[in-house]
PDB file of C-alpha atoms and ligand atoms in Angstrom:
ATOM      1  CA  MET A   1      -0.862  19.731  -3.338  1.00 98.00           C
ATOM      2  CA  LEU A   2      -2.307  21.008  -6.470  1.00 98.00           C
ATOM      3  CA  ALA A   3      -4.686  23.288  -5.023  1.00 98.00           C
ATOM      4  CA  LEU A   4      -6.736  24.352  -8.073  1.00 98.00           C
ATOM      5  CA  GLN A   5     -10.029  22.983  -7.144  1.00 98.00           C
ATOM      6  CA  GLY A   6     -11.267  19.722  -5.300  1.00 97.00           C
ATOM      7  CA  ASP A   7     -10.677  17.930  -1.857  1.00 96.00           C
ATOM      8  CA  PHE A   8      -6.717  19.506  -1.243  1.00 97.00           C
ATOM      9  CA  GLU A   9      -7.645  20.748   2.347  1.00 97.00           C
ATOM     10  CA  ALA A  10      -8.323  17.223   3.434  1.00 97.00           C
ATOM     11  CA  HIS A  11      -5.179  16.092   1.997  1.00 98.00           C
ATOM     12  CA  THR A  12      -3.358  18.468   3.281  1.00 97.00           C
ATOM     13  CA  ALA A  13      -4.648  17.736   6.814  1.00 97.00           C
ATOM     14  CA  ILE A  14      -3.754  13.978   6.425  1.00 97.00           C
ATOM     15  CA  LEU A  15       0.118  14.948   5.274  1.00 97.00           C
ATOM     16  CA  GLU A  16       0.421  17.281   8.208  1.00 97.00           C
ATOM     17  CA  SER A  17      -0.802  14.325  10.605  1.00 97.00           C
ATOM     18  CA  LEU A  18       1.831  12.467   8.830  1.00 98.00           C
ATOM     19  CA  GLY A  19       4.580  14.923   9.591  1.00 97.00           C
ATOM     20  CA  ALA A  20       4.851  16.448   6.680  1.00 97.00           C
ATOM     21  CA  ALA A  21       4.461  19.943   4.930  1.00 95.00           C
ATOM     22  CA  ALA A  22       2.223  20.724   2.358  1.00 96.00           C
ATOM     23  CA  ILE A  23       2.761  23.393  -0.059  1.00 97.00           C
ATOM     24  CA  MET A  24      -0.288  24.453  -2.185  1.00 98.00           C
ATOM     25  CA  VAL A  25       0.644  24.483  -5.753  1.00 98.00           C
ATOM     26  CA  ARG A  26      -1.220  27.187  -8.264  1.00 98.00           C
ATOM     27  CA  THR A  27       1.381  28.015 -10.574  1.00 98.00           C
ATOM     28  CA  PRO A  28       4.468  26.623 -12.387  1.00 98.00           C
ATOM     29  CA  ALA A  29       6.926  28.105  -9.538  1.00 98.00           C
ATOM     30  CA  GLY A  30       4.931  26.594  -6.911  1.00 97.00           C
ATOM     31  CA  LEU A  31       6.340  22.966  -8.285  1.00 97.00           C
ATOM     32  CA  ASP A  32      10.111  24.206  -7.631  1.00 96.00           C
ATOM     33  CA  GLY A  33      11.730  22.148  -4.453  1.00 95.00           C
ATOM     34  CA  LEU A  34       8.887  20.024  -4.209  1.00 97.00           C
ATOM     35  CA  ASP A  35       9.278  15.991  -3.047  1.00 96.00           C
ATOM     36  CA  GLY A  36       6.255  14.886  -4.196  1.00 98.00           C
ATOM     37  CA  LEU A  37       2.639  15.891  -5.645  1.00 98.00           C
ATOM     38  CA  ILE A  38      -0.835  15.109  -5.082  1.00 98.00           C
ATOM     39  CA  ILE A  39      -3.310  15.691  -7.635  1.00 98.00           C
ATOM     40  CA  PRO A  40      -6.877  15.632  -5.338  1.00 98.00           C
ATOM     41  CA  GLY A  41     -10.229  14.310  -6.310  1.00 97.00           C
ATOM     42  CA  GLY A  42     -12.694  16.862  -7.537  1.00 97.00           C
ATOM     43  CA  GLU A  43     -13.863  17.834 -10.837  1.00 98.00           C
ATOM     44  CA  SER A  44     -11.700  16.903 -13.785  1.00 98.00           C
ATOM     45  CA  THR A  45     -12.570  19.328 -16.238  1.00 98.00           C
ATOM     46  CA  THR A  46     -12.221  22.127 -13.660  1.00 98.00           C
ATOM     47  CA  ILE A  47      -8.486  20.860 -12.696  1.00 98.00           C
ATOM     48  CA  ALA A  48      -7.791  20.909 -16.313  1.00 98.00           C
ATOM     49  CA  LEU A  49      -9.215  24.056 -17.224  1.00 98.00           C
ATOM     50  CA  GLY A  50      -6.932  25.444 -14.389  1.00 98.00           C
ATOM     51  CA  ILE A  51      -4.064  23.378 -15.209  1.00 98.00           C
ATOM     52  CA  GLU A  52      -4.298  25.264 -18.909  1.00 98.00           C
ATOM     53  CA  ARG A  53      -4.837  28.530 -17.523  1.00 98.00           C
ATOM     54  CA  GLU A  54      -1.924  28.303 -14.991  1.00 98.00           C
ATOM     55  CA  GLY A  55       0.331  26.969 -17.657  1.00 98.00           C
ATOM     56  CA  LEU A  56       0.893  24.611 -15.632  1.00 98.00           C
ATOM     57  CA  ALA A  57       0.864  21.358 -18.140  1.00 98.00           C
ATOM     58  CA  ASP A  58       4.308  21.243 -19.341  1.00 98.00           C
ATOM     59  CA  PRO A  59       5.766  21.733 -15.928  1.00 98.00           C
ATOM     60  CA  LEU A  60       3.665  18.721 -14.432  1.00 98.00           C
ATOM     61  CA  ARG A  61       4.745  16.579 -17.303  1.00 98.00           C
ATOM     62  CA  GLU A  62       8.148  17.492 -16.204  1.00 97.00           C
ATOM     63  CA  PHE A  63       8.103  17.307 -12.497  1.00 97.00           C
ATOM     64  CA  GLY A  64       9.405  13.798 -12.302  1.00 94.00           C
ATOM     65  CA  GLY A  65       8.749  13.179  -8.437  1.00 97.00           C
ATOM     66  CA  PRO A  66       6.576  11.041  -7.243  1.00 98.00           C
ATOM     67  CA  ILE A  67       2.359  11.637  -7.654  1.00 98.00           C
ATOM     68  CA  LEU A  68      -0.562  10.700  -6.179  1.00 98.00           C
ATOM     69  CA  GLY A  69      -3.722  11.242  -8.273  1.00 98.00           C
ATOM     70  CA  THR A  70      -7.114  10.275  -6.570  1.00 98.00           C
ATOM     71  CA  CYS A  71     -10.367  10.267  -8.432  1.00 98.00           C
ATOM     72  CA  ALA A  72     -10.468  13.214 -10.703  1.00 98.00           C
ATOM     73  CA  GLY A  73      -6.466  13.310 -10.050  1.00 98.00           C
ATOM     74  CA  MET A  74      -6.254  10.194 -11.695  1.00 98.00           C
ATOM     75  CA  ILE A  75      -8.303  11.232 -15.102  1.00 98.00           C
ATOM     76  CA  VAL A  76      -6.385  14.209 -15.184  1.00 98.00           C
ATOM     77  CA  LEU A  77      -2.769  12.323 -15.147  1.00 98.00           C
ATOM     78  CA  GLY A  78      -4.072   9.780 -17.854  1.00 98.00           C
ATOM     79  CA  ARG A  79      -4.441   9.772 -21.723  1.00 98.00           C
ATOM     80  CA  GLU A  80      -7.392  11.833 -22.088  1.00 96.00           C
ATOM     81  CA  HIS A  81      -5.548  14.900 -19.876  1.00 98.00           C
ATOM     82  CA  LEU A  82      -1.686  15.315 -19.083  1.00 98.00           C
ATOM     83  CA  GLY A  83      -0.776  11.749 -20.231  1.00 98.00           C
ATOM     84  CA  ILE A  84       1.633  11.443 -17.399  1.00 98.00           C
ATOM     85  CA  LEU A  85       0.501   7.784 -16.514  1.00 98.00           C
ATOM     86  CA  ASP A  86      -0.287   5.730 -19.758  1.00 98.00           C
ATOM     87  CA  ILE A  87      -4.053   4.677 -18.547  1.00 98.00           C
ATOM     88  CA  SER A  88      -7.471   5.780 -20.181  1.00 98.00           C
ATOM     89  CA  THR A  89     -10.114   6.212 -17.643  1.00 98.00           C
ATOM     90  CA  ARG A  90     -14.255   6.517 -18.060  1.00 98.00           C
ATOM     91  CA  ARG A  91     -15.625   9.313 -16.078  1.00 97.00           C
ATOM     92  CA  ASN A  92     -18.397   8.686 -13.682  1.00 96.00           C
ATOM     93  CA  ALA A  93     -18.178   4.504 -14.447  1.00 97.00           C
ATOM     94  CA  PHE A  94     -19.630   3.636 -10.991  1.00 95.00           C
ATOM     95  CA  GLY A  95     -22.659   6.145 -11.591  1.00 92.00           C
ATOM     96  CA  ARG A  96     -24.120   9.101 -10.474  1.00 90.00           C
ATOM     97  CA  GLN A  97     -23.910  10.636  -6.867  1.00 89.00           C
ATOM     98  CA  VAL A  98     -26.438   8.741  -5.322  1.00 88.00           C
ATOM     99  CA  ARG A  99     -24.403   5.739  -6.342  1.00 89.00           C
ATOM    100  CA  SER A 100     -21.942   6.299  -3.991  1.00 94.00           C
ATOM    101  CA  PHE A 101     -20.047   3.712  -1.817  1.00 96.00           C
ATOM    102  CA  GLU A 102     -17.158   2.320   0.615  1.00 97.00           C
ATOM    103  CA  VAL A 103     -15.417  -0.752   0.336  1.00 97.00           C
ATOM    104  CA  ASP A 104     -12.243  -2.240   1.776  1.00 97.00           C
ATOM    105  CA  LEU A 105      -9.713  -2.653  -0.464  1.00 97.00           C
ATOM    106  CA  ASP A 106      -6.470  -4.920  -0.266  1.00 97.00           C
ATOM    107  CA  LEU A 107      -3.616  -2.304  -1.030  1.00 96.00           C
ATOM    108  CA  TRP A 108      -0.052  -4.171  -0.773  1.00 96.00           C
ATOM    109  CA  GLY A 109      -1.348  -6.442   1.723  1.00 96.00           C
ATOM    110  CA  GLU A 110      -3.117  -3.776   3.997  1.00 95.00           C
ATOM    111  CA  ARG A 111      -6.748  -2.861   4.381  1.00 96.00           C
ATOM    112  CA  VAL A 112      -7.873   0.228   2.853  1.00 97.00           C
ATOM    113  CA  ARG A 113     -11.264   2.024   3.584  1.00 97.00           C
ATOM    114  CA  ALA A 114     -12.116   3.507  -0.140  1.00 97.00           C
ATOM    115  CA  ALA A 115     -14.841   6.197  -0.815  1.00 97.00           C
ATOM    116  CA  PHE A 116     -16.151   6.152  -4.306  1.00 97.00           C
ATOM    117  CA  ILE A 117     -18.100   9.395  -5.648  1.00 97.00           C
ATOM    118  CA  ARG A 118     -18.715   9.855  -8.898  1.00 96.00           C
ATOM    119  CA  ALA A 119     -15.813   7.793  -9.685  1.00 97.00           C
ATOM    120  CA  PRO A 120     -14.084   6.653 -12.548  1.00 98.00           C
ATOM    121  CA  TRP A 121     -12.517   3.296 -13.385  1.00 98.00           C
ATOM    122  CA  VAL A 122      -9.532   2.558 -15.747  1.00 98.00           C
ATOM    123  CA  GLU A 123     -10.326   1.549 -19.024  1.00 98.00           C
ATOM    124  CA  GLU A 124      -7.036   0.782 -20.544  1.00 98.00           C
ATOM    125  CA  VAL A 125      -3.865   0.168 -19.102  1.00 98.00           C
ATOM    126  CA  GLY A 126      -0.183   0.684 -21.139  1.00 97.00           C
ATOM    127  CA  ASP A 127       2.916  -1.062 -20.871  1.00 95.00           C
ATOM    128  CA  GLY A 128       4.633  -0.190 -17.526  1.00 95.00           C
ATOM    129  CA  VAL A 129       1.466   0.442 -15.689  1.00 98.00           C
ATOM    130  CA  GLU A 130       0.574  -2.206 -12.903  1.00 98.00           C
ATOM    131  CA  VAL A 131      -2.929  -2.807 -11.639  1.00 98.00           C
ATOM    132  CA  LEU A 132      -2.849  -2.984  -7.777  1.00 98.00           C
ATOM    133  CA  ALA A 133      -6.590  -3.376  -7.086  1.00 98.00           C
ATOM    134  CA  GLU A 134      -9.989  -3.651  -9.131  1.00 98.00           C
ATOM    135  CA  VAL A 135     -13.567  -3.470  -8.002  1.00 97.00           C
ATOM    136  CA  ASP A 136     -16.029  -5.396  -9.967  1.00 95.00           C
ATOM    137  CA  GLY A 137     -13.231  -6.259 -12.502  1.00 97.00           C
ATOM    138  CA  HIS A 138     -12.479  -2.702 -13.321  1.00 98.00           C
ATOM    139  CA  PRO A 139      -9.061  -1.534 -12.220  1.00 98.00           C
ATOM    140  CA  ILE A 140      -9.269   1.471  -9.810  1.00 98.00           C
ATOM    141  CA  ALA A 141      -5.585   1.613  -8.068  1.00 98.00           C
ATOM    142  CA  VAL A 142      -2.848   1.828 -10.538  1.00 98.00           C
ATOM    143  CA  ILE A 143       1.244   2.612 -10.472  1.00 98.00           C
ATOM    144  CA  GLY A 144       3.693   3.230 -12.943  1.00 97.00           C
ATOM    145  CA  ASN A 145       6.982   5.103 -12.692  1.00 93.00           C
ATOM    146  CA  ASN A 146       6.222   6.377  -9.255  1.00 96.00           C
ATOM    147  CA  VAL A 147       3.008   7.856 -10.069  1.00 98.00           C
ATOM    148  CA  LEU A 148       0.127   6.260  -8.364  1.00 98.00           C
ATOM    149  CA  ALA A 149      -3.476   6.812  -9.351  1.00 98.00           C
ATOM    150  CA  VAL A 150      -6.432   5.605  -7.431  1.00 98.00           C
ATOM    151  CA  ALA A 151     -10.206   6.320  -8.389  1.00 98.00           C
ATOM    152  CA  PHE A 152     -11.627   6.571  -4.923  1.00 98.00           C
ATOM    153  CA  HIS A 153     -11.218   9.492  -2.367  1.00 97.00           C
ATOM    154  CA  PRO A 154      -8.699   8.084   0.510  1.00 97.00           C
ATOM    155  CA  GLU A 155      -9.368  11.419   2.605  1.00 96.00           C
ATOM    156  CA  ILE A 156     -12.811  11.237   3.213  1.00 94.00           C
ATOM    157  CA  THR A 157     -12.137   7.994   4.948  1.00 95.00           C
ATOM    158  CA  GLY A 158      -9.020   9.195   6.575  1.00 94.00           C
ATOM    159  CA  GLU A 159      -7.076   6.677   5.039  1.00 96.00           C
ATOM    160  CA  THR A 160      -3.479   7.442   5.187  1.00 97.00           C
ATOM    161  CA  ARG A 161      -1.886   4.524   3.344  1.00 97.00           C
ATOM    162  CA  LEU A 162      -1.305   6.200   0.061  1.00 98.00           C
ATOM    163  CA  HIS A 163      -0.107   9.319   2.005  1.00 98.00           C
ATOM    164  CA  ARG A 164       2.325   7.291   3.421  1.00 97.00           C
ATOM    165  CA  TRP A 165       3.447   5.400  -0.060  1.00 97.00           C
ATOM    166  CA  LEU A 166       3.926   9.075  -1.157  1.00 98.00           C
ATOM    167  CA  LEU A 167       6.410  10.127   1.782  1.00 97.00           C
ATOM    168  CA  ALA A 168       8.135   6.975   1.400  1.00 96.00           C
TER     169      ALA A 168
HETATM  170  N1  LIG B   1     -16.674  12.720 -11.707  1.00 95.01           N
HETATM  171  C1  LIG B   1     -15.535  13.597 -11.563  1.00 95.01           C
HETATM  172  C2  LIG B   1     -14.811  13.982 -12.466  1.00 95.01           C
HETATM  173  O1  LIG B   1     -15.163  13.391 -13.578  1.00 95.01           O
HETATM  174  C3  LIG B   1     -14.676  12.957 -10.611  1.00 95.01           C
HETATM  175  C4  LIG B   1     -15.231  12.750  -8.969  1.00 95.01           C
HETATM  176  C5  LIG B   1     -14.322  12.979  -7.982  1.00 95.01           C
HETATM  177  O2  LIG B   1     -13.201  12.995  -8.120  1.00 95.01           O
HETATM  178  N2  LIG B   1     -14.986  12.235  -6.837  1.00 95.01           N
HETATM  179  O3  LIG B   1     -14.270  14.717 -12.995  1.00 95.01           O
END
């Protein structure tokens, strides 16, 4: 769990409810020996500054294991920051906090309850990135090379589907 800023405690609770042990990552050494990584929602500029400050950018790019990025985590994974996933994103694309909404999505044939809070959408997808779900014609769940990025917060609605993907 990248634990620099954002909703990492709620994600940790979901991982633990699924029987996984979550380790808080705040330094490059923290990545050693992990089976997977979550970059949580929060504030992408703050998370990106923390990544720079701790020298985590290259270690994250070299991580190699499966990664789940949600909301701000999706932005950080994209071209504007780490470039681990070949997507460009538009921040706050659905509007301000008061425009937050929940919706049921179909992900891999399962119903997923998704909360969008100042959420981004995906503006452009590169080769090798697959769009899994859209809202209003905009991609909000994408996957490429074992990196899954979604624009919403699964942890707020108690959704476990994405965490189960990571563990699998
Ligand atoms: N608007 C935030 C950003 O741009 C993301 C919001 C969120 O993670 N809920 O970083």
